[in-house]
XYZ file of C-alpha atoms in Angstrom:
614
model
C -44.441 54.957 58.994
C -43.641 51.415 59.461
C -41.836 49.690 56.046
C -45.464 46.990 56.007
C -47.655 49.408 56.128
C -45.915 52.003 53.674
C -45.559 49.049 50.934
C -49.717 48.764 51.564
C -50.333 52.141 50.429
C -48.079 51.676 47.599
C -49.841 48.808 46.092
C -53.573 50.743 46.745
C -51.962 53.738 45.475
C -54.069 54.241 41.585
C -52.095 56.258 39.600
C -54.306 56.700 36.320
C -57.054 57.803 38.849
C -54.763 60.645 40.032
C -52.897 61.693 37.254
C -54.765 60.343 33.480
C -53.788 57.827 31.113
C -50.625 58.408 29.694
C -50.167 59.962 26.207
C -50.686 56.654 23.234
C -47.149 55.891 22.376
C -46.281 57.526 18.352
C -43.039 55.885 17.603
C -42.123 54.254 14.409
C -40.286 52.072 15.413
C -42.930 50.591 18.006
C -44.628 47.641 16.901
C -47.696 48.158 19.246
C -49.545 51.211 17.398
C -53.008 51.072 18.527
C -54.478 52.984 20.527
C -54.951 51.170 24.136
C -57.605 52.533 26.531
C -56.520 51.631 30.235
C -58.640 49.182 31.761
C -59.843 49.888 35.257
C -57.196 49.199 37.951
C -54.202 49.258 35.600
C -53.268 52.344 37.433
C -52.468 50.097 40.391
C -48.541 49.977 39.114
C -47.418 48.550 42.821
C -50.184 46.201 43.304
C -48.209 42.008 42.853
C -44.941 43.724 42.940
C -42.256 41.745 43.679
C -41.013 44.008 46.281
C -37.419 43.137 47.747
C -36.722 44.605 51.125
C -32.681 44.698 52.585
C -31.215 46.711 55.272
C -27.417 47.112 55.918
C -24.926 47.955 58.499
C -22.737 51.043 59.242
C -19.928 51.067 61.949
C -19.717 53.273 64.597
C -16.098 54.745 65.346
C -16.911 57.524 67.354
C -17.572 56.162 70.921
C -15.025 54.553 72.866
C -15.989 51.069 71.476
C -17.358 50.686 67.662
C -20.537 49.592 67.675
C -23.143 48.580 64.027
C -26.167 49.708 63.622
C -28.427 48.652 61.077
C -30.029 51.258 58.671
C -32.209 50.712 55.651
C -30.506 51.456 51.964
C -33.179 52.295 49.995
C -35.167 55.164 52.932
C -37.442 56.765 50.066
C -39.236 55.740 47.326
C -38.259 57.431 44.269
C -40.452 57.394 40.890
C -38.313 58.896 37.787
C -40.210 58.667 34.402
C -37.110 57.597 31.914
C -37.023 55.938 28.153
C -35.670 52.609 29.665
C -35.568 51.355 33.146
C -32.041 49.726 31.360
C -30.041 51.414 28.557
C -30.222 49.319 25.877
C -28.385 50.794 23.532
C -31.604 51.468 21.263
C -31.177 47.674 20.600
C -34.883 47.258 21.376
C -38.257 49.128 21.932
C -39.991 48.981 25.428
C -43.411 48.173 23.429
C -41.275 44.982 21.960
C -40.450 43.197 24.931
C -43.450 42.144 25.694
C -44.132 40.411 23.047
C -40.570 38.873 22.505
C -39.155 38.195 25.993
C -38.427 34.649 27.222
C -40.088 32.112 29.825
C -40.012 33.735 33.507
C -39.245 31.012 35.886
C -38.932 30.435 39.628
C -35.684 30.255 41.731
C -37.072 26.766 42.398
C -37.842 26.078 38.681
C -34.053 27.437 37.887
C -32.698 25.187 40.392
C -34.406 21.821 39.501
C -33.177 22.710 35.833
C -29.578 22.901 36.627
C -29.631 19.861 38.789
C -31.437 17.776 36.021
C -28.290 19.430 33.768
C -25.938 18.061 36.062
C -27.112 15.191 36.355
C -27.185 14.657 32.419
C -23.832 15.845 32.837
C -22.803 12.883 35.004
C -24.388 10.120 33.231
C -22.933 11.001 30.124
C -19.510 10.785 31.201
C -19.911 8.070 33.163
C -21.054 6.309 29.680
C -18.607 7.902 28.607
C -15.522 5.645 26.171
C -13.147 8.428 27.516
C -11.435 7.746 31.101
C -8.846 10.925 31.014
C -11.941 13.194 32.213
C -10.518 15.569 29.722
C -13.123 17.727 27.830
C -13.074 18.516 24.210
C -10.897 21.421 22.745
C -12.364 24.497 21.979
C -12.734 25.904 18.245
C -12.099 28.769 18.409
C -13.156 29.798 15.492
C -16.412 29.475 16.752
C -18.242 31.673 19.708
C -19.710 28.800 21.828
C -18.402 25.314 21.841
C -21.252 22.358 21.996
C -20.340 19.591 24.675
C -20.086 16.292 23.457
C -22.750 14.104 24.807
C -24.191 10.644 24.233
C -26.627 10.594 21.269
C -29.376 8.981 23.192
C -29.721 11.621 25.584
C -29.175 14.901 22.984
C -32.341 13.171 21.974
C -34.106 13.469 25.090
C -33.281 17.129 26.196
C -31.534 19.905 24.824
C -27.589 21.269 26.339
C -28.638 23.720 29.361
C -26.896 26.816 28.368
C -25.961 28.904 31.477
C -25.784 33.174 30.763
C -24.619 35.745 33.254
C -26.245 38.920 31.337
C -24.204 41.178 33.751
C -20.948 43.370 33.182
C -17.886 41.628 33.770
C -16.890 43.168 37.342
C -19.969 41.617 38.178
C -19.046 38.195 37.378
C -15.641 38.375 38.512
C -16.750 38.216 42.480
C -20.043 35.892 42.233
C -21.826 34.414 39.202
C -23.853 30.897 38.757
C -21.722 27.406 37.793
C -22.324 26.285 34.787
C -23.577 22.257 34.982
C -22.842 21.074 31.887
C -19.580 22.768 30.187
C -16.350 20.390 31.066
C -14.212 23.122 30.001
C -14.168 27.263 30.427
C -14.881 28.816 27.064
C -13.118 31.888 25.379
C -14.479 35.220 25.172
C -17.872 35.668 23.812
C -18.459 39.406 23.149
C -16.365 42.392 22.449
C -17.120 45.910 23.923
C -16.521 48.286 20.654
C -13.947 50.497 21.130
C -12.450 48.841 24.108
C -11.951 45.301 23.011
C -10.612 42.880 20.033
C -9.813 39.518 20.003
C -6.170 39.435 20.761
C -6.867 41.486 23.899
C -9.695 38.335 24.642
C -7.258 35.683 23.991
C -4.591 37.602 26.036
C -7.219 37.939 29.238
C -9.040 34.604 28.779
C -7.271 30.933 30.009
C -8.502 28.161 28.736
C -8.141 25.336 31.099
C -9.143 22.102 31.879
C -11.761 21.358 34.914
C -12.439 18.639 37.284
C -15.461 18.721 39.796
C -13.548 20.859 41.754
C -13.305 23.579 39.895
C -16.393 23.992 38.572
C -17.139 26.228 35.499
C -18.406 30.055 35.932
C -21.754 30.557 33.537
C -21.006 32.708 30.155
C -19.896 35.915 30.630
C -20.265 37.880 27.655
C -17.490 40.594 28.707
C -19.662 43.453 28.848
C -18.867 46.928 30.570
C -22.019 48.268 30.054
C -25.614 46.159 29.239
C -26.219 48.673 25.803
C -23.319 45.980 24.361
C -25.234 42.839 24.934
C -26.950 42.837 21.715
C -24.494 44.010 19.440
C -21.594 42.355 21.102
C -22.886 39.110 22.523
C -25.814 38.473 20.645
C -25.445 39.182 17.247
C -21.823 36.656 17.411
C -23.431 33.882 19.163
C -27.442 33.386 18.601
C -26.554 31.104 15.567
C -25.078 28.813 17.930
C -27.990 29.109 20.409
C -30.371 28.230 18.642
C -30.431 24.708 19.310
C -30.144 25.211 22.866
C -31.694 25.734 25.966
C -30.886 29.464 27.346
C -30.960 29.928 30.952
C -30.394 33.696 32.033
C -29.655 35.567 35.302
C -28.268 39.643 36.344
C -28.731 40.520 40.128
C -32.986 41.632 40.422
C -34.453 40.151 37.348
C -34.644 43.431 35.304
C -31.847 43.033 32.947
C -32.334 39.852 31.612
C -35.767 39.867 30.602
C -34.459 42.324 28.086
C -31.470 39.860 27.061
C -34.002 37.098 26.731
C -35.676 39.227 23.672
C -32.815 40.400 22.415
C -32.216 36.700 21.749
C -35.388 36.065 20.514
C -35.372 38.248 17.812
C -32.710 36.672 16.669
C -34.073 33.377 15.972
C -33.195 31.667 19.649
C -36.473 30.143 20.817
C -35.628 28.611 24.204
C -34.830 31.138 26.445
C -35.592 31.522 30.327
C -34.482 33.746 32.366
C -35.028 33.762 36.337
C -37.264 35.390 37.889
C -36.413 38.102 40.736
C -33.030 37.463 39.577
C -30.160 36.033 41.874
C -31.634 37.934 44.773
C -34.850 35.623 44.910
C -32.480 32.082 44.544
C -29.736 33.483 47.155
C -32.906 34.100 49.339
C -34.008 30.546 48.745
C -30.825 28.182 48.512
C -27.826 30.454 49.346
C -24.314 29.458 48.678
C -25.962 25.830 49.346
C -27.146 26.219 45.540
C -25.170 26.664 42.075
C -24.400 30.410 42.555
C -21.034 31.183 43.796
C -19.244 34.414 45.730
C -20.661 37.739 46.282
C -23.325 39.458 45.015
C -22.857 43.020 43.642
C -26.183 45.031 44.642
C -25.082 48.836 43.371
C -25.388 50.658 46.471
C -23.607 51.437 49.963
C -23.680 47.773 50.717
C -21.315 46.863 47.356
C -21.534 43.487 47.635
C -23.475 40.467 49.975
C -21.780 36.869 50.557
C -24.453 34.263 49.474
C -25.769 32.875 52.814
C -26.317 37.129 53.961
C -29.327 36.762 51.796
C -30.781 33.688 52.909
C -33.916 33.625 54.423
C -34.142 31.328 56.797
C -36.799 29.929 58.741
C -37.891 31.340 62.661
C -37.330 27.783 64.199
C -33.702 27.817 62.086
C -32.910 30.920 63.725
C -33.886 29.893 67.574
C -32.143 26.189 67.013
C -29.146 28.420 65.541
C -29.186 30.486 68.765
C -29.584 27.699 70.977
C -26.416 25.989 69.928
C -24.180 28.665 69.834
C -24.571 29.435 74.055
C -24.341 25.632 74.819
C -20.963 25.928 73.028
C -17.525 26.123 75.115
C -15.053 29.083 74.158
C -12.744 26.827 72.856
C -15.404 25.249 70.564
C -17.028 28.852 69.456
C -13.333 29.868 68.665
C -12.509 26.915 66.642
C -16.406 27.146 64.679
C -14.660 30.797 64.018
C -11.796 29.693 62.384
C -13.345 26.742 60.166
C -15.889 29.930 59.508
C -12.777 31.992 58.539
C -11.327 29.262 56.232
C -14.739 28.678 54.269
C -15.286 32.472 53.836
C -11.582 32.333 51.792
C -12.622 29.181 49.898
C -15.806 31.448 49.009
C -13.703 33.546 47.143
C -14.390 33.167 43.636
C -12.669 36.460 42.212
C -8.988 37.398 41.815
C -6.592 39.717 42.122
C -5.793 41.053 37.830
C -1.988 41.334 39.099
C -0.892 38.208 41.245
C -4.340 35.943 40.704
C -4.796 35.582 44.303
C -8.087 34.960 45.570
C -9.520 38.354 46.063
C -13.312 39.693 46.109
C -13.543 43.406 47.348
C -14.389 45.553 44.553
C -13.822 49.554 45.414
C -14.916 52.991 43.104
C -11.222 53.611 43.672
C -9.844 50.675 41.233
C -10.975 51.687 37.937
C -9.117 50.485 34.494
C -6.983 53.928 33.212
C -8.516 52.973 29.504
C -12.400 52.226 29.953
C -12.955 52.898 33.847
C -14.387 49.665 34.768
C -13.897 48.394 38.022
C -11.507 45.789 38.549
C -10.105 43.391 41.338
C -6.845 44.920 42.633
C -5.233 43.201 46.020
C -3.920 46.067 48.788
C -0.356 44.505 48.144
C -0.391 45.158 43.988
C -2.033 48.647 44.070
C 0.328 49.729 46.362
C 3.519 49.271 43.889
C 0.939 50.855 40.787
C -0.237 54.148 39.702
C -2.691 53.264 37.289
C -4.330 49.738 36.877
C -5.764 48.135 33.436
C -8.732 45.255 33.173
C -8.336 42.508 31.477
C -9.102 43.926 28.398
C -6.356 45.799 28.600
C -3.776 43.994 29.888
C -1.666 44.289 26.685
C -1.708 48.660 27.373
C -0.508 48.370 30.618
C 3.023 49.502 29.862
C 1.869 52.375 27.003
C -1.316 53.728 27.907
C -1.459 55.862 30.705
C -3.724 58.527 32.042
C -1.302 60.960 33.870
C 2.134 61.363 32.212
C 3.546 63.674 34.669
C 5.718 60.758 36.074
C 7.373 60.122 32.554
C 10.536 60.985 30.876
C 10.577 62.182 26.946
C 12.212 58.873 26.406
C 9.890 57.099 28.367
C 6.524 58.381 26.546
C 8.718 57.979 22.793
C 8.898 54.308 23.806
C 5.364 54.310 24.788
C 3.898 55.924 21.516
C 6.088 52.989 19.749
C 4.258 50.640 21.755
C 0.942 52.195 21.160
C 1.369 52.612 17.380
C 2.149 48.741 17.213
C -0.941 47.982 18.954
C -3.260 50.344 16.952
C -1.537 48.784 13.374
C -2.682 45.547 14.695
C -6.255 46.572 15.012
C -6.951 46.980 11.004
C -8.917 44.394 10.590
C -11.791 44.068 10.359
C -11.574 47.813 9.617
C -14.526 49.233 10.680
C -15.349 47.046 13.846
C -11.784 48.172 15.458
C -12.549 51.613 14.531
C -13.094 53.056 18.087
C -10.095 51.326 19.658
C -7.715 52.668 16.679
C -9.247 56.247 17.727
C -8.342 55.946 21.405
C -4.806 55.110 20.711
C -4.577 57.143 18.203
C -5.796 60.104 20.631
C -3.132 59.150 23.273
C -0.432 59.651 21.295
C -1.020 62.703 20.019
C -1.544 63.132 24.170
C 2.321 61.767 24.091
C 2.983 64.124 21.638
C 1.759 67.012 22.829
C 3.499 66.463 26.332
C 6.653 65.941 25.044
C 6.870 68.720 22.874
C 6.190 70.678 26.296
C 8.960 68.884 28.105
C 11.372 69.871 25.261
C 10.837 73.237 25.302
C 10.804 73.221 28.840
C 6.572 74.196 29.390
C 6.611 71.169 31.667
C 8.639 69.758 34.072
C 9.066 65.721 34.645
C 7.621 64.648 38.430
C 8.649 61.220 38.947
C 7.700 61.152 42.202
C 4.005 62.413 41.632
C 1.035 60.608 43.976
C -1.691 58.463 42.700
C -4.094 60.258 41.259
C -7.866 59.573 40.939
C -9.564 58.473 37.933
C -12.438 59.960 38.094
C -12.029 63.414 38.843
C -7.669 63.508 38.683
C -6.878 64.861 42.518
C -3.709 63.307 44.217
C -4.610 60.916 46.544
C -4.314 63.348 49.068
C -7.297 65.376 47.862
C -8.833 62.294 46.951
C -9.163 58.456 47.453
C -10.617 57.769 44.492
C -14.102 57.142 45.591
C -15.975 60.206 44.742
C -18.396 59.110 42.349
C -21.567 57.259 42.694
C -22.311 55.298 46.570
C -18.961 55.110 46.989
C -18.594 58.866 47.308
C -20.888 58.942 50.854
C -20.434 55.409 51.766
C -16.567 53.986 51.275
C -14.613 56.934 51.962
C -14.050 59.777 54.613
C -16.025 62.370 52.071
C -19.620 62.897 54.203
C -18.108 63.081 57.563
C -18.083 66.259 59.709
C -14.707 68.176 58.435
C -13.194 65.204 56.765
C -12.903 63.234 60.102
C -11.332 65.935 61.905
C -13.633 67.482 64.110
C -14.060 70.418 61.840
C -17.311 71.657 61.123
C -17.956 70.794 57.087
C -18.971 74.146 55.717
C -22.133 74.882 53.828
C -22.074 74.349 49.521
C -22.038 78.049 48.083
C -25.354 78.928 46.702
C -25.512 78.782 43.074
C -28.349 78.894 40.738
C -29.204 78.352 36.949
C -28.128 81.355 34.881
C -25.498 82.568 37.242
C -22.071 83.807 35.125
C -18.853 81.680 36.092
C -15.258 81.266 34.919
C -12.540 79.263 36.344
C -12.248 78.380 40.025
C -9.456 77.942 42.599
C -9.985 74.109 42.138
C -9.767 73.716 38.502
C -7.806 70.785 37.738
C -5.583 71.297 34.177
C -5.039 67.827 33.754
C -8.768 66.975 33.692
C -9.927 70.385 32.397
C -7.371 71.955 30.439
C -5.704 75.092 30.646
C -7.147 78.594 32.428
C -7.041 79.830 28.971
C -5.184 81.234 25.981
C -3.479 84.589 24.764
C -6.832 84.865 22.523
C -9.263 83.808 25.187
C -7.473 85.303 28.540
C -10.969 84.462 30.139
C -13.268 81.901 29.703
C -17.122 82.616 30.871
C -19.958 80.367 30.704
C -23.455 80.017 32.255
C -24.926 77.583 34.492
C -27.503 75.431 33.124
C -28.361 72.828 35.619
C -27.399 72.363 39.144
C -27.229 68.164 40.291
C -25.322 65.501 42.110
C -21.297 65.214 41.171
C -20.655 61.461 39.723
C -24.142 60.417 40.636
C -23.426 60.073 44.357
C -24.975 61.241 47.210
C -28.221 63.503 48.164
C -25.971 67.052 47.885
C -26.701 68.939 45.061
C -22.372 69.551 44.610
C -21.850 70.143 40.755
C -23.292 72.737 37.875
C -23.503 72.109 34.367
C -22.167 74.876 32.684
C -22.463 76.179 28.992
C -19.643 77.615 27.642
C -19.432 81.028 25.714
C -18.848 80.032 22.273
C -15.180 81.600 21.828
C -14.406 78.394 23.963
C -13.598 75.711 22.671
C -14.581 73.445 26.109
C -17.868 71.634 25.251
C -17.742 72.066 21.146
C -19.875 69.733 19.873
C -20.751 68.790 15.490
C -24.622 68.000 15.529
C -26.184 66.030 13.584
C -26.380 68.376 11.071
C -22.490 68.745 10.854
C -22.812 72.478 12.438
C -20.732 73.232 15.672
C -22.466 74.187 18.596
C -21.699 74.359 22.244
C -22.690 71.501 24.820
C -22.608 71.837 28.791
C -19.751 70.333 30.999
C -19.788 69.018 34.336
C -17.853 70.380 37.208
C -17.482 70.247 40.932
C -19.340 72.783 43.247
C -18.767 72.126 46.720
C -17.731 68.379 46.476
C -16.103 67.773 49.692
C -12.082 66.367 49.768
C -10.435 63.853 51.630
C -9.409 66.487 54.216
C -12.711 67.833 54.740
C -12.511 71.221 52.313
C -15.118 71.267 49.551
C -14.154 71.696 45.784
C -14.736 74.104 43.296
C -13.924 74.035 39.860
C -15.412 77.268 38.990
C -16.651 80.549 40.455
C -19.353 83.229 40.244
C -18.399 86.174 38.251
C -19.562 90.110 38.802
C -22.452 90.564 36.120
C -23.333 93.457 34.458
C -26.596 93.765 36.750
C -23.908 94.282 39.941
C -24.727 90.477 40.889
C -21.424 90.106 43.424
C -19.075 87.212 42.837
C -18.806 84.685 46.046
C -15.447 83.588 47.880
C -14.766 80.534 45.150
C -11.437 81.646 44.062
């Protein structure tokens, strides 16, 4: 079925007529309690959907000369009923937003407001007494700075704020200019239990800027969107308030839920734009205020600007037309300015040397809070683990994997540590989470040392990289096994690893099955086999799913624990132990083409037979 016609059913498609009306919503914390009857067509939920259609590329190595061919990222149509589309954090009800989010405007309506900011901009420092084209220093004392502008036109329209509701990796290859700031602001947000403000002030560079080097929108520093509201918004909507809030994330999802997060808070002018920076790439591309790349969270990573343009059919044939009228010399010369533009593109950087840098990869994740960061082939060579910005003052005393490190090495570490986590008393109660992490790494330090000493473990200062995510070497694995990356950036989905091998079929496994530990079970990541008291452990599989949320394979079980384990030990809310499932590998395929398995089936009393997974 053609993608047109497919769409057509969707949007005909009534789903009340085939299914009911959904159950009236009961919660308490709603503020829409009565009782709504549909109204007829409501059911039509993909009737004036804003649909967004993209297809990609994948390279083909196998033939004597590569060739691309263009697949579709998105094949099916998947419908998953969830609480939130977005994790909010529980910082607002669907049934409130509604009723509190802000102004949905155009790409085109976006656009004409930035360039009437600019132009504000402009005239006021052409008026303005000041010739050094110096901007006005930041208080830091306070979360957003207001720009200085001539009194007669703060009269006629308000200061354009410019917000980038997405997480910081996001921003750091692509993200709007902001038309009115003269000079890049400090840290806005902090992510609890990852962030404080000397970490900010350490990551953050306050600098001067001329046209340019224009300045990025606000980016609130957030590694996940459940922080926006509690981070973000609750230290800066005083200061917004007399404002006029523009915000943006990648489809136009996220930030209709920023935009009434902000309005609860007293912040009355807030737009955000509509089909997000998708629709405004498709409309202006890099020819407009957003610059870089465009992170899209699947197999495609990221887009440059002008991939997403839509141009128009007699563009295209003009386009084609002057390219084969063109001499070789010419064409290769057009390549090379093409070449040097693509660079000057580049708005992101490497978090070692600063050099212009763009491509994110699953593979460079922070050792503290996993979020992807920028990491040049020439820095992460020389590293084993890499640290955000965040976390730039850990970089020499929090590690992941200490099998590389001396007894004197981690003592000198755990000094370090304990200076940072005295430093994070106050306020007491906000820096509670970070104190906790450092606090559990040195008793990591401890613990390893103590082993060392009495000669339980043995110092490997020449041990590989090892992955992040699920703690292989890098020969086992490059570090992109979770999520796209897992079938998209890395040799995991092809036949035998890439070595002709046939890839061998995932064991069967099913819910209820008996297991215990597997030939792959990884101590670092897992902990030990067992102890003298528990020789054994045995659990039983409660859910069979995707490892990392990756891929279509079904290549990981949830297991519960018996209870004389301690893996998976959990206080309720009532205060009473009891046991949650863990995650583990079943079948995920390695770098050299072998699949993984953490765990095996065991003989049951019924005579079930245990499979090969040893």
């Amino acid at each position: 079925m053609e993608l047109k016609e497919y769409i057509e059913r969707m949007e005909g498609f009534d789903l009340i007529g085939e299914l009911g009306a959904p159950p009236t919503s009961n919660d308490a914390n709603s503020k829409v309690t009565a009782k709504v009857t549909p109204e007829p067509g409501s059911g039509h939920l993909f009737a004036n959907i804003d649909w967004k259609t993209s297809t990609t590329t994948t390279t083909n190595n196998k033939s004597s000369s590569s060739s691309q061919t263009q697949i579709d990222p998105f094949p099916d149509l998947k419908i998953q009923i969830v609480k939130e589309i977005v994790n909010t954090g529980g910082a607002i009800h669907v049934d409130e937003i509604p009723l509190d989010t802000g102004k949905e405007i155009s790409a085109e309506e976006f656009h004409s407001i930035l360039v009437d900011a600019q132009q504000q901009q402009e005239e006021g420092d052409a008026s303005s007494t000041d010739g050094s084209g110096m901007g006005d220093a930041i208080d830091e004392e306070r979360p957003l700075k207001k720009h200085k502008v001539d009194d007669d036109t703060k009269k006629k329209k308000k200061e354009v704020v410019l917000i980038d509701v997405r997480n910081t990796f996001e921003h750091a290859i692509g993200h709007f200019i902001h038309p009115t700031f003269s000079t890049t602001r400090g840290d806005s947000s902090k992510n609890d239990g990852a962030v404080d403000d000397k970490d900010t002030k350490a990551a953050t560079t306050t600098t001067t800027t001329t046209d340019a080097s224009p300045t990025p929108a606000i980016n609130p520093n957030t590694v996940t969107f459940s922080h926006f509201d509690s981070t973000f918004c609750s230290q800066n909507s005083e200061s917004l308030k007399d404002k006029k809030v523009l915000m943006y994330c990648t489809g136009g999802i996220r930030c209709v839920k920023a935009s009434a997060m902000l309005k609860q808070r007293g912040v009355k002018d807030v737009s955000h734009l509509s089909g997000g920076i998708h629709r405004y790439l498709e409309k202006y591309g890099k020819d407009g205020f957003y610059k870089g790349k465009v992170f899209v969270f699947d197999q495609r990573v990221a887009l440059d600007a002008d991939s997403m343009l839509v141009k128009q059919e007699d563009e295209e044939e003009e386009k084609v037309v002057d390219v084969g009228e063109k001499s070789h010399d010419c064409q290769h010369e057009k390549k090379q300015q093409q070449q040097q533009q693509k660079q000057k593109d580049v708005v992101g950087k490497c978090i070692e040397c600063n050099i212009p840098y763009d491509e994110i990869s699953g593979a460079n994740l922070c050792s503290v809070c996993r979020d992807l960061i920028l990491i040049c082939p020439s820095c992460r060579i020389t590293l084993h683990e890499f640290h955000c910005d965040r976390h730039q003052r850990w970089k020499d005393a929090y590690f992941t994997f200490l099998e590389r490190f001396t007894a004197e090495e981690l003592e000198k570490q755990k000094r370090k540590l304990q200076s940072l986590h005295d430093s994070y008393y106050l306020p007491a109660k906000k820096h509670k989470n970070v104190r906790k992490t450092l606090r559990k790494q040195m008793e990591k330090i401890d613990a390893r040392v103590d082993d060392i000493k009495v000669g339980n473990a043995v110092v490997e200062q020449d041990a590989k990289r090892r992955c992040r995510t699920c703690f292989e070497s890098n020969d086992i694995c490059d570090g992109r096994c979770w999520g796209f990356w897992k079938h998209s950036q890395s040799p995991h989905h092809v036949q035998g690893g890439g070595n002709g091998s046939t890839l061998e079929p995932i064991m069967e496994a099913k819910v209820g099955d008996r297991v215990t530990v597997g030939r792959n079970w990884n101590e670092i990541r897992l902990g030990g086999r067992g102890s003298q008291q528990d020789p054994v452990r045995l659990g039983t599989v409660v859910n069979i799913k995707s490892w990392a949320s990756g891929g279509d394979e079904l290549d990981c079980v949830a297991v519960k624990w018996d209870k004389s384990v301690d893996c998976g030990r959990r206080r309720n809310t009532s205060g009473t132990e009891e046991q949650q499932s863990e995650i583990y590998r079943w079948g995920v395929v390695a770098r050299n083409g072998q699949r993984m398995y953490d765990v095996r089936r065991v003989v049951t009393g019924d005579g079930d037979s245990t499979n090969s997974a040893r």
